[in-house]
C-alpha positions in Angstrom: 154.4 128.9 35.8 154.5 125.6 38.0 150.8 123.8 39.9 150.5 121.0 42.2 147.3 119.0 42.7 146.9 118.1 46.2 144.2 115.1 46.9 143.7 114.8 50.9 143.6 110.4 51.6 141.8 108.7 54.3 141.8 104.8 53.9 142.0 105.6 49.5 143.6 103.3 48.2 140.7 101.5 46.2 139.4 105.1 44.2 142.9 106.7 44.3 144.6 105.3 41.0 140.8 106.2 39.4 140.6 109.9 40.7 144.4 110.1 39.6 144.3 108.5 36.7 141.4 111.2 35.3 143.7 114.4 36.5 145.3 116.3 33.6 148.6 116.4 32.4 149.0 119.3 30.4 147.5 122.7 30.5 147.8 125.6 28.1 149.8 128.4 30.3 150.8 126.0 32.7 154.8 125.0 32.4 155.3 121.9 35.2 152.3 119.3 36.6 153.3 117.8 40.1 150.8 116.1 42.1 151.0 116.1 45.9 148.5 113.3 48.3 148.3 113.8 52.1 148.1 110.5 53.8 145.6 111.2 56.9 146.9 108.0 59.0 145.6 105.7 56.1 145.8 101.8 57.6 145.4 100.8 53.9 148.4 100.9 51.1 147.1 104.0 49.9 150.5 105.6 50.0 151.6 102.6 47.7 149.4 103.5 45.2 150.3 106.7 45.1 153.9 106.1 44.6 152.8 103.4 42.0 151.6 105.8 39.8 154.0 108.0 40.0 152.7 111.4 42.6 155.7 113.6 43.5 154.9 114.3 46.7 153.9 112.8 49.9 153.1 114.0 53.1 152.2 111.6 55.8 150.4 112.1 59.0 151.0 109.3 61.3 147.6 109.1 62.5 144.4 110.3 61.7 143.9 114.6 61.7 141.2 115.6 59.3 140.6 117.6 56.7 140.9 120.6 57.8 145.2 119.5 59.4 145.6 117.5 56.4 144.2 120.6 53.4 147.0 122.9 55.1 149.5 120.6 55.5 149.3 120.0 51.7 149.3 123.9 51.0 152.5 124.3 53.1 154.0 120.8 51.1 153.0 122.6 47.6 154.3 126.5 49.2 157.3 124.8 49.8 157.6 122.8 46.6 157.3 125.6 44.5 153.8 126.2 44.0 152.4 129.5 41.6 148.6 127.6 41.9 147.7 124.9 44.1 144.2 122.5 42.9 142.4 120.8 45.8 140.7 118.2 45.2 139.0 114.6 46.5 140.1 110.9 46.6 136.8 109.7 45.5 136.9 111.5 41.9 134.4 113.3 42.2 134.9 115.8 40.1 135.7 115.5 36.7 139.9 116.4 36.5 139.3 117.9 32.8 137.7 120.7 34.5 141.4 121.9 36.4 141.8 124.1 33.5 138.8 126.0 33.7 139.0 125.8 37.7 142.1 127.7 37.5 141.9 129.9 33.8 140.8 133.2 36.4 144.0 132.5 38.6 145.9 132.7 35.1 144.4 136.1 33.9 144.4 137.9 36.6 141.0 138.0 37.7 140.4 135.9 41.3 143.4 134.7 43.6 140.7 131.5 44.9 138.2 129.7 42.6 135.8 127.9 43.8 133.8 125.1 41.5 130.7 125.0 41.5 129.0 121.4 41.2 125.2 121.4 39.7 123.9 120.5 42.8 120.3 120.1 41.2 121.3 117.5 38.7 123.4 115.4 41.1 121.7 112.2 41.1 123.6 110.1 44.7 122.4 113.8 46.9 119.6 113.5 48.4 116.5 116.3 48.4 117.4 116.8 51.3 121.1 116.9 50.8 120.4 118.7 48.2 118.6 121.6 50.3 120.9 121.8 53.2 123.5 122.8 50.2 121.5 125.3 49.4 121.3 126.7 52.5 124.4 125.8 53.9 125.8 128.6 51.0 123.4 131.0 51.8 124.6 131.5 55.3 128.1 131.5 54.1 127.6 134.4 51.7 125.9 136.5 53.8 129.2 135.9 56.3 131.5 135.6 53.9 129.8 139.1 51.6 131.1 136.8 48.6 128.6 135.1 46.0 130.0 131.7 46.1 127.0 129.7 45.5 128.6 126.0 46.2 130.7 127.0 49.9 130.8 123.2 50.9 132.7 122.4 47.4 136.3 121.1 47.9 137.3 121.5 44.5 138.8 125.0 44.7 142.0 126.2 43.2 144.6 128.9 45.2 147.3 131.2 44.2 150.2 131.4 45.6 149.3 134.9 47.1 146.2 133.0 49.1 147.5 130.1 49.9 150.4 131.8 52.3 146.9 133.7 53.5 145.2 131.0 54.6 144.0 129.5 58.3 142.2 126.7 59.1 141.3 126.5 62.9 138.7 124.0 63.1 139.2 120.1 63.0 136.0 119.3 61.5 137.1 121.3 57.3 138.3 123.3 55.4 135.7 124.1 52.9 133.7 127.0 54.8 135.7 128.9 57.0 138.4 129.5 54.4 135.9 131.3 52.2 134.8 133.5 54.9 138.7 134.6 55.7 138.6 135.1 51.7 136.0 137.2 52.1 136.3 139.0 55.1 140.0 140.0 53.8 138.9 141.1 50.7 140.5 138.4 48.7 139.4 137.7 45.3 137.4 135.5 45.5 134.8 133.4 42.7 134.0 130.3 41.3 133.0 128.8 38.1 130.7 125.5 36.9 132.2 122.6 37.0 131.2 119.0 36.1 130.6 115.7 39.1 131.4 111.7 38.6 129.1 109.0 39.9 129.5 108.2 43.5 132.0 105.6 44.5 131.8 105.4 47.4 129.4 107.7 50.5 131.2 110.5 51.9 133.2 110.1 55.2 133.1 113.9 56.1 129.8 113.1 58.1 128.3 109.9 59.5 124.7 111.0 59.4 123.2 114.5 58.7 122.6 115.7 62.1 126.0 115.3 62.5 126.9 117.1 59.5 124.2 119.8 60.3 125.4 120.1 63.7 129.4 120.4 62.4 128.0 122.6 59.8 126.5 125.6 62.4 129.0 125.7 64.2 131.8 125.9 61.7 129.8 128.9 60.3 129.7 130.4 63.8 132.9 130.0 65.0 133.7 131.8 61.7 131.5 134.6 62.7 132.8 135.2 65.8 136.7 135.1 64.6 136.4 137.5 61.8 133.0 139.3 63.0 132.8 139.3 67.0 131.2 143.1 67.9 128.3 142.3 65.6 127.8 139.0 67.2 127.8 140.6 70.6 125.8 143.5 69.9 123.0 141.8 68.1 123.0 139.3 71.1 123.1 142.4 73.6 120.9 144.0 72.0 118.0 140.9 72.2 119.0 140.6 75.5 118.2 143.6 76.6 115.3 144.2 74.2 114.2 141.4 76.3 114.2 143.0 79.4 112.8 146.4 78.6 109.8 144.8 77.3 109.4 142.7 80.5 110.2 146.4 82.5 107.7 148.6 80.2 105.0 145.3 81.6 105.6 145.7 84.4 104.9 150.1 84.6 101.6 148.9 82.8 100.9 146.8 86.0 102.4 150.1 88.4 100.3 152.1 86.1 96.7 149.6 87.4 97.7 149.6 90.2 99.1 145.8 90.8 102.8 146.0 90.4 103.1 145.2 93.5 102.9 141.3 92.9 105.1 141.9 90.1 108.2 142.4 91.5 110.0 139.5 90.4 109.2 141.1 86.4 111.3 143.9 87.6 114.2 142.1 89.0 114.5 140.2 85.7 113.9 143.0 83.4 117.4 144.5 85.4 118.8 140.9 84.9 118.5 140.6 80.9 119.8 144.8 80.2 122.7 144.3 82.6 123.2 141.0 81.1 122.8 142.7 77.5 125.2 145.5 78.4 127.9 143.4 79.7 127.8 141.1 76.4 127.7 144.4 74.5 130.6 144.9 76.3 132.3 141.5 75.4 131.7 142.0 72.2 134.0 145.1 72.5 136.7 143.4 73.4 136.7 140.4 71.3 136.4 143.2 68.0 140.1 144.4 69.8 141.0 140.4 70.3 139.6 140.1 66.2 142.0 143.6 65.3 145.2 141.7 67.3 144.6 138.5 65.1 144.6 140.3 61.5 148.2 141.6 62.9 149.4 138.6 63.6 147.9 137.0 60.3 149.6 139.8 58.4 152.5 138.8 60.4 152.5 134.8 59.6 151.9 136.3 56.5 155.3 137.8 56.0 157.1 135.3 57.8 155.5 132.6 55.3 156.8 134.2 52.7 160.4 134.8 54.4 160.2 131.5 55.1 159.4 129.5 51.3 161.5 132.3 49.4 164.4 130.9 51.7 163.9 127.7 50.9 163.3 127.7 46.6 166.0 129.6 46.7 167.7 127.0 48.5 166.6 124.9 46.3 167.7 126.1 42.9 170.6 126.8 44.4 171.2 123.0 44.9 169.6 122.4 41.2 172.7 124.6 39.9 175.5 123.1 42.3 174.1 119.7 40.3 173.9 120.7 37.4 177.4 122.5 37.4 178.8 119.8 38.8 177.5 117.4 35.6 179.0 120.4 33.5 182.4 119.9 35.2 182.3 116.1 34.5 181.2 116.5 31.5 184.1 119.1 30.0 187.5 116.6 31.8 189.2 114.7 29.2 188.8 110.6 30.0 192.1 109.6 31.4 193.2 106.9 28.7 193.5 103.3 29.6 197.1 101.7 29.7 197.5 98.5 29.5 200.6 97.2 29.9 201.7 93.5 29.1 204.5 91.8 31.1 206.8 89.8 29.1 207.7 86.9 30.2 
């Protein structure tokens, strides 16, 4: 059983070594632990720090592409290098490395394919009261959208089985945390959470520049996930609201007609008709979106099988290369050493 711990990095030279030193070297049930960083266009010596420490793999981006793309590139590299379990953690040492053993335990037991670390949000001192409330509210919205019971959706400390990682798709460029939970819930993956600990803050978060920016991006991410995985519900709700408004305005117009004053409210009749028509059209758009969503599921299934075949071929290729190297070394050991003949020239 092989575990690869991946760390997305963007100018993390000051904190990366602290985070790496905190990672476990041995876990019961795991035969091999390797380490991978995703260098997301860092302009400092992040890569040099990682290589000096001894990470096994480095994924390099020439320019900054964002956390979501870095996460997906890391999953791809881990799968290509034979990972059975992948753990994602942060370069600022936010999470306690020893809790990785607790994080992967449900996967080792066969109880889950995805495990999310639940932070003690209310006890985290460097979280402001507003941020704590927003974290709880955002997690509740994600639970509703995904039909899961994950209490800390924004947590980046999570583990994936090889099977789950091959199913992952992240479309937005902001973050992977919310979308992957919605995707896992809607695709009926086995997802759970475990309580974890956090370390003190080494640097401010770089994921968002302001609380307003965080709220805006989170809402857009969740709404987009709703549109992708539950389009019929979204458009039906919007259509029903518009149609209800139209019907309400129409009833108001009929009341005026009943009282003999309808001639002065023809605009209400026009508005009512427009709202009802818009509601019906929105419902039709929802039906079309639902068909597109069904096609998306088929494409994801095809993509999964292509990925599986690709990664299996990569694993077989590496195993063949390693076997050939071992055979070559064995042959070299078995070859008899040629004696040295020193011919002395007689004068």
